[in-house]
mmCIF file of C-alpha atoms and ligand atoms in Angstrom:
data_model
loop_
_atom_site.group_PDB
_atom_site.id
_atom_site.type_symbol
_atom_site.label_atom_id
_atom_site.label_comp_id
_atom_site.label_asym_id
_atom_site.label_seq_id
_atom_site.Cartn_x
_atom_site.Cartn_y
_atom_site.Cartn_z
ATOM 1 C CA MET A 1 -75.109 32.912 48.725
ATOM 2 C CA ASP A 2 -72.265 35.140 47.252
ATOM 3 C CA LEU A 3 -73.784 38.354 47.016
ATOM 4 C CA SER A 4 -70.627 40.311 46.594
ATOM 5 C CA VAL A 5 -69.981 42.806 43.525
ATOM 6 C CA ASP A 6 -67.223 45.113 42.375
ATOM 7 C CA LEU A 7 -68.659 48.439 41.069
ATOM 8 C CA ALA A 8 -65.371 49.670 39.553
ATOM 9 C CA PRO A 9 -63.553 46.382 38.133
ATOM 10 C CA GLY A 10 -61.621 48.609 35.835
ATOM 11 C CA HIS A 11 -60.080 51.005 38.534
ATOM 12 C CA PRO A 12 -56.929 50.098 40.412
ATOM 13 C CA ARG A 13 -58.589 50.417 43.766
ATOM 14 C CA GLY A 14 -61.883 48.672 42.638
ATOM 15 C CA LEU A 15 -65.092 49.313 44.702
ATOM 16 C CA ARG A 16 -65.824 45.974 46.150
ATOM 17 C CA MET A 17 -68.916 45.546 48.217
ATOM 18 C CA ARG A 18 -70.387 42.760 50.366
ATOM 19 C CA SER A 19 -73.752 43.017 48.646
ATOM 20 C CA PRO A 20 -75.468 45.060 45.540
ATOM 21 C CA LEU A 21 -77.772 47.082 48.044
ATOM 22 C CA VAL A 22 -76.661 50.427 48.047
ATOM 23 C CA TRP A 23 -78.241 53.457 50.104
ATOM 24 C CA ALA A 24 -78.678 56.102 47.373
ATOM 25 C CA SER A 25 -78.050 59.556 47.865
ATOM 26 C CA GLY A 26 -80.305 61.885 49.777
ATOM 27 C CA THR A 27 -82.122 59.944 52.349
ATOM 28 C CA PHE A 28 -79.489 58.536 54.701
ATOM 29 C CA GLY A 29 -80.817 60.194 57.931
ATOM 30 C CA SER A 30 -82.788 63.563 58.016
ATOM 31 C CA ASP A 31 -79.590 65.437 56.705
ATOM 32 C CA GLY A 32 -78.506 62.643 54.209
ATOM 33 C CA TYR A 33 -75.424 61.941 56.361
ATOM 34 C CA GLY A 34 -76.977 59.873 59.059
ATOM 35 C CA ALA A 35 -78.526 62.294 61.433
ATOM 36 C CA GLY A 36 -81.239 60.989 63.653
ATOM 37 C CA LEU A 37 -81.131 57.280 62.297
ATOM 38 C CA PRO A 38 -82.577 54.992 64.983
ATOM 39 C CA SER A 39 -80.169 52.239 66.611
ATOM 40 C CA THR A 40 -82.097 49.573 64.711
ATOM 41 C CA VAL A 41 -80.564 50.576 61.425
ATOM 42 C CA ARG A 42 -77.533 48.247 60.831
ATOM 43 C CA LEU A 43 -75.173 48.918 57.698
ATOM 44 C CA HIS A 44 -73.428 45.433 57.948
ATOM 45 C CA GLY A 45 -74.059 43.542 54.608
ATOM 46 C CA LEU A 46 -75.305 46.531 52.441
ATOM 47 C CA GLY A 47 -72.989 47.319 49.546
ATOM 48 C CA ALA A 48 -72.475 51.025 50.240
ATOM 49 C CA VAL A 49 -73.909 54.404 51.459
ATOM 50 C CA VAL A 50 -74.111 57.190 49.207
ATOM 51 C CA VAL A 51 -74.225 60.400 51.496
ATOM 52 C CA LYS A 52 -75.948 63.614 50.526
ATOM 53 C CA THR A 53 -74.801 65.607 47.601
ATOM 54 C CA THR A 54 -72.261 68.071 48.848
ATOM 55 C CA THR A 55 -71.526 71.192 47.179
ATOM 56 C CA LEU A 56 -68.552 73.761 47.448
ATOM 57 C CA ARG A 57 -70.376 76.376 49.676
ATOM 58 C CA PRO A 58 -73.174 75.670 52.151
ATOM 59 C CA ARG A 59 -76.669 75.527 50.617
ATOM 60 C CA GLY A 60 -79.866 76.189 52.518
ATOM 61 C CA GLY A 61 -82.061 74.386 50.187
ATOM 62 C CA ASN A 62 -85.479 75.447 48.934
ATOM 63 C CA PRO A 63 -88.446 76.904 50.566
ATOM 64 C CA THR A 64 -90.866 74.428 52.636
ATOM 65 C CA PRO A 65 -93.056 72.225 52.043
ATOM 66 C CA ARG A 66 -90.280 70.202 50.399
ATOM 67 C CA ILE A 67 -91.970 66.813 50.288
ATOM 68 C CA VAL A 68 -95.379 65.661 49.200
ATOM 69 C CA HIS A 69 -96.505 62.050 48.198
ATOM 70 C CA GLY A 70 -99.481 60.192 46.684
ATOM 71 C CA HIS A 71 -100.135 56.558 45.369
ATOM 72 C CA GLY A 72 -96.765 55.159 44.266
ATOM 73 C CA TRP A 73 -95.002 58.404 44.131
ATOM 74 C CA MET A 74 -93.054 60.905 46.199
ATOM 75 C CA LEU A 75 -92.204 64.417 45.049
ATOM 76 C CA ASN A 76 -89.178 66.087 46.537
ATOM 77 C CA SER A 77 -87.700 69.577 46.336
ATOM 78 C CA ILE A 78 -84.953 69.645 48.822
ATOM 79 C CA GLY A 79 -82.599 71.728 46.662
ATOM 80 C CA LEU A 80 -79.334 70.135 47.871
ATOM 81 C CA GLU A 81 -79.188 71.459 51.431
ATOM 82 C CA ASN A 82 -75.726 70.652 52.845
ATOM 83 C CA PRO A 83 -73.213 72.397 54.915
ATOM 84 C CA GLY A 84 -70.500 72.754 52.231
ATOM 85 C CA ILE A 85 -67.484 70.327 51.588
ATOM 86 C CA ASP A 86 -65.248 71.647 54.290
ATOM 87 C CA ALA A 87 -67.780 71.220 56.928
ATOM 88 C CA VAL A 88 -68.830 67.711 55.788
ATOM 89 C CA LEU A 89 -65.149 66.360 55.387
ATOM 90 C CA GLU A 90 -64.509 67.562 58.896
ATOM 91 C CA ARG A 91 -67.559 66.763 60.801
ATOM 92 C CA TYR A 92 -68.190 63.322 59.005
ATOM 93 C CA ALA A 93 -65.345 61.815 57.386
ATOM 94 C CA PRO A 94 -63.665 60.694 60.425
ATOM 95 C CA GLN A 95 -66.647 58.361 61.194
ATOM 96 C CA TRP A 96 -66.972 57.011 57.884
ATOM 97 C CA ALA A 97 -63.510 55.686 58.155
ATOM 98 C CA THR A 98 -64.679 53.643 60.945
ATOM 99 C CA TRP A 99 -67.807 52.319 59.110
ATOM 100 C CA PRO A 100 -68.230 48.562 58.153
ATOM 101 C CA ILE A 101 -69.022 49.555 54.472
ATOM 102 C CA PRO A 102 -67.717 51.964 51.811
ATOM 103 C CA VAL A 103 -68.879 55.510 52.047
ATOM 104 C CA ILE A 104 -69.518 57.215 48.481
ATOM 105 C CA LEU A 105 -69.201 60.871 48.559
ATOM 106 C CA SER A 106 -71.888 62.634 46.047
ATOM 107 C CA ILE A 107 -70.709 65.949 44.707
ATOM 108 C CA ALA A 108 -72.425 68.751 42.514
ATOM 109 C CA GLY A 109 -70.759 71.827 41.147
ATOM 110 C CA GLU A 110 -72.376 74.937 39.458
ATOM 111 C CA ARG A 111 -69.835 74.774 36.865
ATOM 112 C CA ALA A 112 -67.768 71.961 35.339
ATOM 113 C CA GLU A 113 -64.608 73.056 37.075
ATOM 114 C CA GLU A 114 -66.142 73.315 40.517
ATOM 115 C CA PHE A 115 -66.966 69.454 40.313
ATOM 116 C CA ALA A 116 -63.037 69.054 40.095
ATOM 117 C CA LEU A 117 -62.270 71.427 42.782
ATOM 118 C CA LEU A 118 -64.541 69.272 45.107
ATOM 119 C CA ALA A 119 -62.726 66.167 43.997
ATOM 120 C CA ARG A 120 -59.348 67.563 44.817
ATOM 121 C CA ARG A 121 -60.775 68.455 48.342
ATOM 122 C CA ALA A 122 -61.548 64.908 48.828
ATOM 123 C CA GLU A 123 -58.467 63.384 47.699
ATOM 124 C CA GLY A 124 -56.679 61.655 50.221
ATOM 125 C CA VAL A 125 -59.307 62.017 52.777
ATOM 126 C CA LYS A 126 -59.809 58.817 54.655
ATOM 127 C CA GLY A 127 -63.173 57.263 54.843
ATOM 128 C CA ILE A 128 -64.096 58.064 51.288
ATOM 129 C CA SER A 129 -64.075 55.000 48.865
ATOM 130 C CA ALA A 130 -65.552 56.642 45.772
ATOM 131 C CA LEU A 131 -67.102 59.754 44.272
ATOM 132 C CA GLU A 132 -70.543 59.860 42.738
ATOM 133 C CA LEU A 133 -71.274 62.902 40.386
ATOM 134 C CA ASN A 134 -74.646 64.301 40.847
ATOM 135 C CA LEU A 135 -75.267 65.631 37.223
ATOM 136 C CA SER A 136 -78.802 65.320 37.306
ATOM 137 C CA CYS A 137 -80.665 67.353 40.223
ATOM 138 C CA PRO A 138 -83.803 68.641 39.172
ATOM 139 C CA ASN A 139 -84.158 70.884 42.226
ATOM 140 C CA VAL A 140 -81.529 73.390 41.770
ATOM 141 C CA GLU A 141 -81.130 75.886 38.972
ATOM 142 C CA GLY A 142 -79.165 74.227 36.264
ATOM 143 C CA GLY A 143 -79.008 71.276 37.983
ATOM 144 C CA LEU A 144 -79.954 69.038 35.343
ATOM 145 C CA ALA A 145 -78.146 70.743 32.533
ATOM 146 C CA PHE A 146 -75.051 68.648 32.901
ATOM 147 C CA ALA A 147 -76.751 65.332 32.492
ATOM 148 C CA GLN A 148 -78.717 66.538 29.556
ATOM 149 C CA SER A 149 -75.904 67.145 27.398
ATOM 150 C CA ALA A 150 -73.349 64.215 26.456
ATOM 151 C CA GLU A 151 -70.538 66.741 25.780
ATOM 152 C CA ALA A 152 -71.185 68.604 29.351
ATOM 153 C CA THR A 153 -71.304 65.017 30.980
ATOM 154 C CA ALA A 154 -67.999 64.127 29.373
ATOM 155 C CA LEU A 155 -66.369 67.242 30.379
ATOM 156 C CA VAL A 156 -67.217 66.909 34.100
ATOM 157 C CA THR A 157 -66.066 63.329 34.157
ATOM 158 C CA ARG A 158 -62.844 63.984 32.500
ATOM 159 C CA LEU A 159 -62.189 66.934 34.786
ATOM 160 C CA VAL A 160 -63.045 65.080 37.807
ATOM 161 C CA LYS A 161 -61.115 61.699 36.532
ATOM 162 C CA SER A 162 -57.923 63.816 36.329
ATOM 163 C CA ALA A 163 -58.378 65.504 39.775
ATOM 164 C CA THR A 164 -59.205 62.196 41.638
ATOM 165 C CA SER A 165 -57.435 58.780 42.531
ATOM 166 C CA LEU A 166 -60.909 57.452 43.342
ATOM 167 C CA PRO A 167 -63.475 55.452 41.376
ATOM 168 C CA VAL A 168 -65.901 57.921 39.843
ATOM 169 C CA ILE A 169 -69.689 57.141 39.534
ATOM 170 C CA VAL A 170 -71.673 59.296 37.105
ATOM 171 C CA LYS A 171 -75.289 59.788 38.029
ATOM 172 C CA LEU A 172 -77.548 60.554 35.310
ATOM 173 C CA SER A 173 -81.035 62.003 34.742
ATOM 174 C CA PRO A 174 -84.212 60.282 33.285
ATOM 175 C CA GLN A 175 -85.162 63.631 32.066
ATOM 176 C CA VAL A 176 -83.459 63.045 28.622
ATOM 177 C CA GLY A 177 -84.637 62.239 24.929
ATOM 178 C CA ASP A 178 -81.975 59.311 24.697
ATOM 179 C CA ILE A 179 -80.023 58.329 27.624
ATOM 180 C CA VAL A 180 -77.424 56.042 25.623
ATOM 181 C CA PRO A 181 -75.292 58.634 24.118
ATOM 182 C CA ILE A 182 -74.934 60.309 27.369
ATOM 183 C CA ALA A 183 -74.047 57.140 28.990
ATOM 184 C CA ARG A 184 -71.531 56.362 26.266
ATOM 185 C CA SER A 185 -69.861 59.799 26.578
ATOM 186 C CA ALA A 186 -69.640 59.351 30.433
ATOM 187 C CA GLN A 187 -67.911 55.925 29.856
ATOM 188 C CA HIS A 188 -65.351 57.334 27.139
ATOM 189 C CA ALA A 189 -64.523 60.194 29.488
ATOM 190 C CA GLY A 190 -63.459 57.596 31.966
ATOM 191 C CA ALA A 191 -66.521 56.912 34.418
ATOM 192 C CA ASP A 192 -65.958 53.810 36.490
ATOM 193 C CA ALA A 193 -69.475 53.195 36.750
ATOM 194 C CA LEU A 194 -72.817 54.987 36.149
ATOM 195 C CA ALA A 195 -75.819 55.558 38.433
ATOM 196 C CA LEU A 196 -79.375 55.409 36.565
ATOM 197 C CA THR A 197 -81.324 57.325 37.516
ATOM 198 C CA ASN A 198 -82.104 60.472 39.507
ATOM 199 C CA THR A 199 -85.673 61.540 39.785
ATOM 200 C CA LEU A 200 -87.967 63.001 37.064
ATOM 201 C CA VAL A 201 -89.495 66.444 37.163
ATOM 202 C CA GLY A 202 -92.928 66.541 38.525
ATOM 203 C CA LEU A 203 -95.681 68.737 40.152
ATOM 204 C CA ALA A 204 -98.452 68.499 42.483
ATOM 205 C CA ILE A 205 -101.111 71.297 43.134
ATOM 206 C CA ASP A 206 -102.358 72.624 46.407
ATOM 207 C CA LEU A 207 -106.145 72.923 45.438
ATOM 208 C CA LYS A 208 -106.982 75.004 48.382
ATOM 209 C CA ALA A 209 -104.242 77.534 47.912
ATOM 210 C CA ARG A 210 -104.323 77.438 44.111
ATOM 211 C CA ARG A 211 -100.676 77.141 43.793
ATOM 212 C CA PRO A 212 -97.986 74.312 43.378
ATOM 213 C CA PHE A 213 -97.720 72.326 46.420
ATOM 214 C CA LEU A 214 -93.963 72.444 47.037
ATOM 215 C CA GLY A 215 -92.228 75.604 48.063
ATOM 216 C CA GLY A 216 -89.853 75.030 45.348
ATOM 217 C CA GLY A 217 -92.661 74.659 42.614
ATOM 218 C CA THR A 218 -91.920 71.462 40.843
ATOM 219 C CA GLY A 219 -89.899 68.822 42.460
ATOM 220 C CA GLY A 220 -88.317 65.290 41.686
ATOM 221 C CA VAL A 221 -90.530 62.270 41.160
ATOM 222 C CA SER A 222 -89.332 58.989 43.144
ATOM 223 C CA GLY A 223 -90.652 55.865 44.386
ATOM 224 C CA PRO A 224 -92.597 52.986 42.638
ATOM 225 C CA ALA A 225 -94.008 55.218 39.858
ATOM 226 C CA LEU A 226 -90.162 55.872 38.779
ATOM 227 C CA LYS A 227 -89.275 52.232 38.436
ATOM 228 C CA PRO A 228 -90.375 51.256 35.168
ATOM 229 C CA VAL A 229 -88.797 54.450 33.822
ATOM 230 C CA ALA A 230 -85.470 53.790 35.313
ATOM 231 C CA LEU A 231 -85.409 50.003 34.847
ATOM 232 C CA ALA A 232 -85.930 50.645 30.977
ATOM 233 C CA MET A 233 -82.992 53.150 31.151
ATOM 234 C CA VAL A 234 -80.700 50.561 32.861
ATOM 235 C CA PHE A 235 -81.726 48.048 30.258
ATOM 236 C CA GLN A 236 -80.893 50.400 27.427
ATOM 237 C CA VAL A 237 -77.667 51.301 28.772
ATOM 238 C CA TYR A 238 -76.581 47.980 29.601
ATOM 239 C CA GLY A 239 -76.678 47.131 26.003
ATOM 240 C CA ALA A 240 -74.618 49.979 25.155
ATOM 241 C CA VAL A 241 -71.614 50.304 27.763
ATOM 242 C CA ASP A 242 -69.545 47.771 29.708
ATOM 243 C CA ILE A 243 -68.975 49.525 33.007
ATOM 244 C CA PRO A 244 -71.102 48.621 35.852
ATOM 245 C CA ILE A 245 -74.359 50.388 36.577
ATOM 246 C CA ILE A 246 -76.225 51.308 39.940
ATOM 247 C CA GLY A 247 -80.023 51.071 39.030
ATOM 248 C CA ILE A 248 -82.101 53.297 41.122
ATOM 249 C CA GLY A 249 -85.843 54.028 41.160
ATOM 250 C CA GLY A 250 -88.694 52.813 43.142
ATOM 251 C CA VAL A 251 -86.985 49.656 44.906
ATOM 252 C CA ALA A 252 -89.236 48.611 47.594
ATOM 253 C CA SER A 253 -88.593 44.788 47.606
ATOM 254 C CA GLY A 254 -86.003 42.225 46.850
ATOM 255 C CA GLU A 255 -87.766 41.333 43.656
ATOM 256 C CA ASP A 256 -87.544 44.923 42.438
ATOM 257 C CA ALA A 257 -83.883 44.677 43.267
ATOM 258 C CA LEU A 258 -83.558 41.416 41.194
ATOM 259 C CA GLU A 259 -85.326 43.129 38.227
ATOM 260 C CA TYR A 260 -82.669 45.754 38.221
ATOM 261 C CA LEU A 261 -80.168 43.242 38.374
ATOM 262 C CA MET A 262 -81.642 40.926 35.453
ATOM 263 C CA ALA A 263 -81.967 44.303 33.288
ATOM 264 C CA GLY A 264 -78.218 44.777 33.534
ATOM 265 C CA ALA A 265 -77.202 46.560 36.981
ATOM 266 C CA THR A 266 -74.548 45.441 39.089
ATOM 267 C CA ALA A 267 -76.128 47.134 42.285
ATOM 268 C CA VAL A 268 -79.329 48.627 43.355
ATOM 269 C CA GLY A 269 -79.753 51.936 45.068
ATOM 270 C CA VAL A 270 -82.712 52.539 47.370
ATOM 271 C CA ALA A 271 -83.705 56.180 48.414
ATOM 272 C CA THR A 272 -87.638 56.606 48.977
ATOM 273 C CA SER A 273 -88.020 53.330 50.585
ATOM 274 C CA ALA A 274 -85.479 54.046 52.972
ATOM 275 C CA LEU A 275 -86.885 57.487 53.882
ATOM 276 C CA VAL A 276 -90.355 56.093 54.838
ATOM 277 C CA ASP A 277 -88.406 53.096 56.704
ATOM 278 C CA PRO A 278 -84.737 53.299 57.405
ATOM 279 C CA THR A 279 -84.546 49.564 58.044
ATOM 280 C CA ALA A 280 -86.041 48.966 54.586
ATOM 281 C CA PRO A 281 -82.383 48.467 52.929
ATOM 282 C CA GLN A 282 -81.702 45.679 55.248
ATOM 283 C CA ARG A 283 -85.169 44.127 54.532
ATOM 284 C CA ILE A 284 -84.880 44.435 51.084
ATOM 285 C CA LEU A 285 -81.355 42.928 51.027
ATOM 286 C CA GLY A 286 -82.679 39.884 52.901
ATOM 287 C CA GLU A 287 -85.562 39.647 50.295
ATOM 288 C CA LEU A 288 -82.890 39.968 47.389
ATOM 289 C CA ARG A 289 -81.070 37.030 48.905
ATOM 290 C CA ARG A 290 -84.224 34.739 49.070
ATOM 291 C CA ALA A 291 -85.153 35.998 45.490
ATOM 292 C CA LEU A 292 -81.830 35.047 44.107
ATOM 293 C CA ARG A 293 -82.346 31.749 45.503
ATOM 294 C CA ARG A 294 -85.894 31.268 44.423
ATOM 295 C CA TYR A 295 -84.929 32.184 40.809
ATOM 296 C CA ARG A 296 -81.968 29.792 40.988
ATOM 297 C CA PHE A 297 -79.138 32.422 40.642
ATOM 298 C CA PRO A 298 -75.916 30.996 42.573
ATOM 299 C CA SER A 299 -74.736 34.708 43.224
ATOM 300 C CA ALA A 300 -75.852 38.311 42.742
ATOM 301 C CA ARG A 301 -73.200 38.548 39.787
ATOM 302 C CA ASP A 302 -74.810 35.792 37.976
ATOM 303 C CA ALA A 303 -78.088 37.540 37.729
ATOM 304 C CA VAL A 304 -76.763 40.613 36.218
ATOM 305 C CA GLY A 305 -78.031 41.200 32.746
ATOM 306 C CA THR A 306 -79.788 37.724 32.287
ATOM 307 C CA ALA A 307 -82.991 39.457 31.108
ATOM 308 C CA HIS A 308 -81.096 41.365 28.356
ATOM 309 C CA PRO A 309 -80.468 40.119 24.743
ATOM 310 C CA ARG A 310 -76.802 41.084 25.320
ATOM 311 C CA LYS A 311 -76.485 37.817 27.466
ATOM 312 C CA ARG A 312 -78.247 35.545 24.781
ATOM 313 C CA GLY A 313 -76.241 32.610 24.277
ATOM 314 C CA THR A 314 -75.684 32.013 27.926
ATOM 315 C CA PRO A 315 -77.719 29.068 29.082
ATOM 316 C CA ALA A 316 -81.026 29.963 30.531
ATOM 317 C CA PRO A 317 -81.375 29.201 34.253
ATOM 318 C CA PRO A 318 -83.616 26.171 35.232
ATOM 319 C CA LYS A 319 -87.097 27.198 36.005
ATOM 320 C CA PRO A 320 -87.979 27.642 39.718
HETATM 321 C C1 LIG B 1 -85.674 63.153 49.637
HETATM 322 C C2 LIG B 1 -84.724 62.979 48.674
HETATM 323 C C3 LIG B 1 -83.507 63.587 48.536
HETATM 324 C C4 LIG B 1 -82.504 63.219 47.551
HETATM 325 N N1 LIG B 1 -81.514 63.835 47.426
HETATM 326 C C5 LIG B 1 -80.417 63.684 46.547
HETATM 327 C C6 LIG B 1 -79.121 63.905 46.562
HETATM 328 O O1 LIG B 1 -78.809 64.823 47.292
HETATM 329 N N2 LIG B 1 -78.377 63.547 45.431
HETATM 330 C C7 LIG B 1 -78.846 62.618 44.498
HETATM 331 O O2 LIG B 1 -77.980 62.417 43.718
HETATM 332 N N3 LIG B 1 -80.002 62.222 44.454
HETATM 333 C C8 LIG B 1 -80.761 62.469 45.338
HETATM 334 N N4 LIG B 1 -82.146 61.952 45.619
HETATM 335 C C9 LIG B 1 -82.406 61.029 44.483
HETATM 336 C C10 LIG B 1 -82.115 59.618 44.869
HETATM 337 O O3 LIG B 1 -80.884 59.216 45.253
HETATM 338 C C11 LIG B 1 -82.616 58.670 43.812
HETATM 339 O O4 LIG B 1 -82.073 58.758 42.618
HETATM 340 C C12 LIG B 1 -84.155 58.677 43.489
HETATM 341 O O5 LIG B 1 -85.002 59.353 44.402
HETATM 342 C C13 LIG B 1 -84.835 57.367 42.667
HETATM 343 O O6 LIG B 1 -84.689 56.623 43.765
HETATM 344 P P1 LIG B 1 -85.780 56.138 44.796
HETATM 345 O O7 LIG B 1 -87.288 55.947 43.794
HETATM 346 O O8 LIG B 1 -85.416 54.705 45.494
HETATM 347 O O9 LIG B 1 -86.201 57.205 45.666
HETATM 348 C C14 LIG B 1 -82.839 62.268 46.673
HETATM 349 C C15 LIG B 1 -84.207 61.631 46.629
HETATM 350 C C16 LIG B 1 -84.983 62.026 47.765
HETATM 351 C C17 LIG B 1 -86.488 61.127 47.666
#
């Protein structure tokens, strides 16, 4: 079974991955950079790891508690805690260069120019295969603003593209009226791929304390409850752009991952499932391989977009 995909076929370097299964930003170890992962966690065979969103200066993050969960959902308000770009590149990049799979550095700036500054810092650093622009974090002031405007999305994308030689993935928010014009503007500004989606704004109430449960007030909804929302956005955007999409939201099984591929995603990101169990990405990858076989897809690439009208005209696969 050929699981390999290229997330940046239009880029001179490409972003070739052994499989479509990507560890999405924020849950790779307790700090988002791999801290405390048990030795049973294997990266071999996964497509890539997107490390924690990194900012220009260190950030302490939001007040605790930062995570709460219920049936089928998780709410987090981490607030982009990270040690800042200089410390991240010095501490972690030398290890990334030795890993068996590509590492994608997620970056976020307070202003458009700051994204370009971050991209410039990462330029030429060994161990980074691509940049992901987090235009869509709901847990910091103004974090969502970029992804809620087609113009701001295009501006940041353009600035970063002119500051880096790496492939650029633009991560969008589901917290918008119509995702399509925003996705189109990212493509027109030069994005090599899109990541859909980040979390939705949500709230949980602490009944006893009579206040929001999370220290930061609202948080970002992730997990199974997000899946139908993000899947619909992948489907809509696949019909409107021709750059690869990473589908993210509520992936907990190989069949979830296959749904994303069939909706139009080239790769699939896993965050919450990996937070609950860091061996989940490998389990889901094994299940995806079996699901592709079961539904008669000769390769992962062959599944992409098969549930989308854009693909009509290509012969339907034989029934399992
Ligand atoms: C604890 C936690 C921290 C996260 N941190 C980041 C982050 O730093 N940058 C980012 O782009 N997304 C972050 N995310 C969002 C995930 O990458 C993902 O887009 C979202 O959670 C939906 O996927 P899921 O349902 O598999 O969790 C975080 C999610 C969680 C649960």
